[in-house]
Amino acid sequence: MKSHYRVVVIGGGVVGASVLYHLAKFGWTDVVLIERNVLTAGSSWHAAGGIHALNADPNMAALQAYTIDLLSEIEAESGQDIGLRMTGGITIASSPDRWDLLQDAHRTYQSIGIDDTYLMTPDEIAKAHPVMDTTGVLGGMYAAREGYVDTTGVVHAYARAARQRGAEVVEHNRVTELHRTPEGWQVVTEQGTITAEHVVNAGGLWAKQVGRMAGLELPVSPLSHHYLHTETIPEIAALDHEIPMCVDPEGFFYSRQYQQGMLIGIYEVNHNHWMMDGAPWNYGIELLQEDPDRIEHELTCAFTRFPALQNVGVKDWVHGAFTFSPDGNPLVGPVRGVPGYWLACGVMAGFLQGGGVGKTLAEWMIHGETETDSWSMDIARYGDFASNKEYIRQTTGQFYSRRFVMTYPNEQLPAGRPLKMAPAHSEMDAAGARWGESYGLEVPLYFAPRDFEETPTLRRSNAFDIVGAECRAVRQAAGLLDITGFSRFEITGPNAESWLNRVLAGRMPAPGRARLAPMLAHSGRLRGDLTLFNWGDGSFWLMGSYYLRNWHMRWFDDRWHDGVMIRDISDDWVGFSLSGPRSLEVLERLTDGEVALPFMGCRAMDVGLSRAKVGRLSVTGELGYEVNVRASDHITLRRALLEAGADLGLVEYGYNALTSLRLEKSFGAWRSEYTQDRTPAMVGLDRWIDWTKDDFIGREAAFSARDTAPERVLATLEIDADGADASGYEPVWSEGTVVGYVTSGGYGHVVEKSLALALVDPAVATPGTALSVHVVGQERPAKVIAPSPYDPEGRAMRTT
């Protein structure tokens, strides 16, 4: 062990070993992995080792597909046998909604390039899996790339391949302290002190403690998990091939062949947290006492699905702990305010996702950004609110218990809520608001009668007409939307304008004006779609999505320079968006004289009793105003606006209606149309770039790509829907060939059409082109239409 390394990776499980390997593979060889015991001495040694490319999150599915492809490469490179067995796998459906979901998922995987899945009938399932009783099974989905590995072998393969590339591994050496230095980190270990530029927390069960060494309280907790091995099953012993893996979500279990018996793993509803503050340092290659009574229901389901289990005994139990984040996805990336400290933890499925996590983090450290969209596992998706222990307990427990429970697109889950609420939350709640959640904040989805309950569904819900009425009210009169769920950053100082001019790719607005402000990474790909306000007094605001606050502030902080002050004021300033043809009448009743704001104009003004900052713009495509006030004025502003518009048809509406309204205008949204792995030209944001500027982040790459046609472009589709609408990642077909996928979709209540935005091959993007789209697994006719099916000339929002 040397006294200095470029990177110290803490933790010798599969994730830490993968990070070490990928750093060395990508050229950083002055790196070391430090393990307190021996490699695999945590969750890795007792993991079931199942692998599959399927995941409800398409980005995570792509990550898993990369890991699977990498495993055989690692085996060959290292010379270490990893026990890879690709048996294929079947996910079965025994409820109508689950069967719909599987059909939909099959098409989603096709859209992202996972083309080795197919749907099965109960008879086909029974033939492929002869020990299964298919009673009640409606169908299934087969995936060829499913199987399992020897978990110890995989970790040693990563480590051996990393060593062969110049990296080091030091075992039996616990890290005891971390200290920031001007050059990076001082890493205190049992064998001596090391200095390093970067530290990676791949601590697994000990990630909590390694986080605390850097002053962090990470949103992660271990929960215990059971699986068992049976004795020999004669029906399996008689086969000349290995049975496929199986997941029975309604039974809460997964299974595969184990020798001549079976392995049965349980995700029980009655979850059990274990050592929420992190595992004891002396815990290692050990197991917890099994608790079959706690998983009795799930075991009954498994023994019913596989009757042969009833005639054999349990050979052994494996009851160990794994770490989970609030949403079950990994915690990866740099931590805002802690330079040189990186996360690679909370990886619930390490052997399935570890390769992708290692690749992603290595790219991030070396190149400053990742090849694919890393948001699903970026630590920036959480803020300080997620460090609360009760929040962690509720959300991680909810994820574990719902691991195999079907969650509907319109379903709102209760854990960790309500947490943050707008000042007028209670009054909006009394008015019938139904709530969603964004970065811990409650946001209104729609307003309904008090006795209304929305039914979870994959299709149009019973809230369809309620949302439609809100949309029509906005188009015909005026609507009021709580915009507490927008982020607001204040930029001031003598160098504020020059800093913004470099960070943003667009043209700077004149005093008293606002402009759409695309922000690029150094690669020329998207980093944000913000709105920049120049208030005319030397201060500027950037407004965007509330849930991206931490992500954007990390980007801003890393690019800060003298003479610039950047403040996240998202919880200090709140407000309402007032939209619709009568919105000006409403606003003028609360102001002294004419409002006199041009389109995209902004200024401070009195609105009722509140001193407000007002911008004339609207995501709805109507005449509209965003009225921002101090949080203490939120209730007063709402009351004043509703009273002023009472006889003008003003109604409150929510974000479900806003989605419908923006689709009618072909307006994109972040995480749907705009993501960090897409370029401005793909999604139409290149028109907002100021190509005359001498310098802005991403300029060189953007210019290089300017004259090259993108592989995919954004198009608006009209779908011949039947009680369901596209939502995202559905494949788009042209004469039997996948030519793109939906980025977002829904029903346009005013134009009365099922709409979608989709990234498609430019050859099929011409209006009038006939296509088809799978919606909830069923192929529906579609056609490309001209952008902005509502008010294509934009007269409504520009009216004087």
PDB file of N, CA and C in Angstrom, residues 8 16 72 81-82 102 184 233 284 303 316 387 418 549 575 581 606 654 660 684 698 718 723 740 743 759 798:
ATOM      1  N   VAL A   8      -9.178   6.371  -3.873  1.00  0.00           N
ATOM      2  CA  VAL A   8      -9.342   5.293  -2.897  1.00  0.00           C
ATOM      3  C   VAL A   8     -10.794   4.853  -2.934  1.00  0.00           C
ATOM      4  N   GLY A  16     -17.795  -2.003  -5.334  1.00  0.00           N
ATOM      5  CA  GLY A  16     -16.464  -1.421  -5.209  1.00  0.00           C
ATOM      6  C   GLY A  16     -15.481  -2.026  -6.185  1.00  0.00           C
ATOM      7  N   SER A  72     -19.378 -11.891 -19.057  1.00  0.00           N
ATOM      8  CA  SER A  72     -18.557 -12.860 -19.777  1.00  0.00           C
ATOM      9  C   SER A  72     -17.209 -12.255 -20.166  1.00  0.00           C
ATOM     10  N   ASP A  81     -13.323 -18.051 -13.024  1.00  0.00           N
ATOM     11  CA  ASP A  81     -14.623 -18.649 -13.298  1.00  0.00           C
ATOM     12  C   ASP A  81     -15.687 -17.927 -12.468  1.00  0.00           C
ATOM     13  N   ILE A  82     -16.750 -17.445 -13.136  1.00  0.00           N
ATOM     14  CA  ILE A  82     -17.807 -16.744 -12.398  1.00  0.00           C
ATOM     15  C   ILE A  82     -19.096 -17.562 -12.321  1.00  0.00           C
ATOM     16  N   LEU A 102     -47.283  -6.706 -18.281  1.00  0.00           N
ATOM     17  CA  LEU A 102     -46.244  -7.488 -18.945  1.00  0.00           C
ATOM     18  C   LEU A 102     -46.261  -7.260 -20.452  1.00  0.00           C
ATOM     19  N   GLY A 184      -7.418  17.205  -1.447  1.00  0.00           N
ATOM     20  CA  GLY A 184      -8.360  16.099  -1.579  1.00  0.00           C
ATOM     21  C   GLY A 184      -8.748  15.513  -0.242  1.00  0.00           C
ATOM     22  N   ILE A 233     -35.232 -32.331  -5.803  1.00  0.00           N
ATOM     23  CA  ILE A 233     -36.609 -32.514  -6.254  1.00  0.00           C
ATOM     24  C   ILE A 233     -36.579 -33.533  -7.389  1.00  0.00           C
ATOM     25  N   GLY A 284     -19.485  -9.715   9.167  1.00  0.00           N
ATOM     26  CA  GLY A 284     -18.882 -10.036   7.879  1.00  0.00           C
ATOM     27  C   GLY A 284     -19.552 -11.198   7.207  1.00  0.00           C
ATOM     28  N   PHE A 303     -45.028 -22.579  -2.418  1.00  0.00           N
ATOM     29  CA  PHE A 303     -45.245 -24.021  -2.341  1.00  0.00           C
ATOM     30  C   PHE A 303     -46.529 -24.417  -3.082  1.00  0.00           C
ATOM     31  N   ASP A 316     -31.168 -25.536   3.302  1.00  0.00           N
ATOM     32  CA  ASP A 316     -30.598 -24.476   4.141  1.00  0.00           C
ATOM     33  C   ASP A 316     -31.290 -23.155   3.858  1.00  0.00           C
ATOM     34  N   SER A 387     -32.442  12.735   4.570  1.00  0.00           N
ATOM     35  CA  SER A 387     -31.541  12.252   5.616  1.00  0.00           C
ATOM     36  C   SER A 387     -32.279  11.931   6.908  1.00  0.00           C
ATOM     37  N   PRO A 418     -47.264  13.468   4.173  1.00  0.00           N
ATOM     38  CA  PRO A 418     -46.728  14.681   3.552  1.00  0.00           C
ATOM     39  C   PRO A 418     -45.518  15.181   4.316  1.00  0.00           C
ATOM     40  N   ARG A 549     -33.451  20.783  -8.093  1.00  0.00           N
ATOM     41  CA  ARG A 549     -32.755  21.834  -7.348  1.00  0.00           C
ATOM     42  C   ARG A 549     -31.325  21.445  -6.992  1.00  0.00           C
ATOM     43  N   GLY A 575     -45.579  30.849  -5.458  1.00  0.00           N
ATOM     44  CA  GLY A 575     -46.466  31.638  -6.299  1.00  0.00           C
ATOM     45  C   GLY A 575     -47.522  30.838  -7.014  1.00  0.00           C
ATOM     46  N   PRO A 581     -57.494  33.106 -21.418  1.00  0.00           N
ATOM     47  CA  PRO A 581     -57.829  34.355 -22.117  1.00  0.00           C
ATOM     48  C   PRO A 581     -58.313  35.472 -21.201  1.00  0.00           C
ATOM     49  N   ASP A 606     -47.192  45.397  -7.581  1.00  0.00           N
ATOM     50  CA  ASP A 606     -48.115  45.079  -6.507  1.00  0.00           C
ATOM     51  C   ASP A 606     -49.264  44.245  -7.067  1.00  0.00           C
ATOM     52  N   GLY A 654     -54.507  21.438 -11.676  1.00  0.00           N
ATOM     53  CA  GLY A 654     -53.297  20.778 -11.219  1.00  0.00           C
ATOM     54  C   GLY A 654     -52.385  20.364 -12.359  1.00  0.00           C
ATOM     55  N   SER A 660     -51.584  17.735 -20.068  1.00  0.00           N
ATOM     56  CA  SER A 660     -52.454  17.699 -21.237  1.00  0.00           C
ATOM     57  C   SER A 660     -52.308  18.984 -22.054  1.00  0.00           C
ATOM     58  N   GLY A 684     -35.326  19.913 -30.458  1.00  0.00           N
ATOM     59  CA  GLY A 684     -35.777  21.225 -30.897  1.00  0.00           C
ATOM     60  C   GLY A 684     -35.341  22.393 -30.046  1.00  0.00           C
ATOM     61  N   GLY A 698     -20.128  24.047 -23.627  1.00  0.00           N
ATOM     62  CA  GLY A 698     -20.660  23.145 -24.643  1.00  0.00           C
ATOM     63  C   GLY A 698     -20.634  23.715 -26.046  1.00  0.00           C
ATOM     64  N   GLU A 718     -50.493  11.792 -33.291  1.00  0.00           N
ATOM     65  CA  GLU A 718     -51.894  11.594 -32.926  1.00  0.00           C
ATOM     66  C   GLU A 718     -52.152  10.088 -32.977  1.00  0.00           C
ATOM     67  N   GLY A 723     -59.306   4.089 -24.956  1.00  0.00           N
ATOM     68  CA  GLY A 723     -59.430   4.074 -23.497  1.00  0.00           C
ATOM     69  C   GLY A 723     -58.134   4.128 -22.738  1.00  0.00           C
ATOM     70  N   GLY A 740     -38.587   4.479 -33.365  1.00  0.00           N
ATOM     71  CA  GLY A 740     -38.505   5.460 -32.296  1.00  0.00           C
ATOM     72  C   GLY A 740     -39.290   5.027 -31.089  1.00  0.00           C
ATOM     73  N   THR A 743     -41.804   9.718 -25.816  1.00  0.00           N
ATOM     74  CA  THR A 743     -41.168  10.365 -24.667  1.00  0.00           C
ATOM     75  C   THR A 743     -42.187  10.799 -23.622  1.00  0.00           C
ATOM     76  N   LEU A 759     -39.456  10.518 -29.993  1.00  0.00           N
ATOM     77  CA  LEU A 759     -38.195  10.618 -30.715  1.00  0.00           C
ATOM     78  C   LEU A 759     -38.198   9.550 -31.801  1.00  0.00           C
ATOM     79  N   ARG A 798     -49.539  35.153 -27.134  1.00  0.00           N
ATOM     80  CA  ARG A 798     -48.925  36.427 -27.517  1.00  0.00           C
ATOM     81  C   ARG A 798     -49.939  37.562 -27.643  1.00  0.00           C
TER      82      ARG A 798
END
